[in-house]
Structures are given as structure tokens and as C-alpha cells.
Amino acid sequence: FMEEFVNDEEVRALYDKINDVERVALDKGKNIGILKTAKNMLRDGLNIESIIKYTGLSKKEIESLK
């Protein structure tokens, strides 16, 4: 079965496409979580430098959440 899978270009292309979609969805989910965390940090009064340190977001990204 695995040999057929590896040798079938159409199946491999579809598999790669599914993996790409999954990867994009996971990245979007992570980004949403990071943005929510940064928003909560701002609401709790943390300074922008700390938020940058812990989230990896840029100053501009954080300021846009205000």
C-alpha cells in the first residue's frame, strides 16, 4: 500500500496540499492565541517591552491591539 502511495503523483500532491492547509491553520491558531495573550497583558498593565519579550510580537503589532 505504501509503495502505491509513494508512487502515485496525484495522491502525493493531495497529501501535500492537506499538510499545507493543516500547517496554515495551526499557524493561524497560534497567532490568535498570541494576540489574545498580548491583549490580556496590555489590559493587566504590563509594559510593551515585556509583552514583546514574552510574545515575540513587534511593538507596532502590540500597539495596534490597544
mmCIF file of C-alpha atoms in Angstrom, residues 15-29:
data_model
loop_
_atom_site.group_PDB
_atom_site.id
_atom_site.type_symbol
_atom_site.label_atom_id
_atom_site.label_comp_id
_atom_site.label_asym_id
_atom_site.label_seq_id
_atom_site.Cartn_x
_atom_site.Cartn_y
_atom_site.Cartn_z
ATOM 1 C CA TYR A 15 -1.447 14.721 0.676
ATOM 2 C CA ASP A 16 0.992 17.643 0.433
ATOM 3 C CA LYS A 17 -1.899 20.078 -0.075
ATOM 4 C CA ILE A 18 -3.690 18.742 3.020
ATOM 5 C CA ASN A 19 -0.498 19.107 5.050
ATOM 6 C CA ASP A 20 -0.083 22.687 3.821
ATOM 7 C CA VAL A 21 -3.657 23.585 4.812
ATOM 8 C CA GLU A 22 -3.172 21.987 8.223
ATOM 9 C CA ARG A 23 0.079 23.886 8.771
ATOM 10 C CA VAL A 24 -1.560 27.218 7.867
ATOM 11 C CA ALA A 25 -4.479 26.508 10.214
ATOM 12 C CA LEU A 26 -2.134 25.673 13.083
ATOM 13 C CA ASP A 27 -0.101 28.826 12.475
ATOM 14 C CA LYS A 28 -3.251 30.958 12.452
ATOM 15 C CA GLY A 29 -4.425 29.350 15.676
#
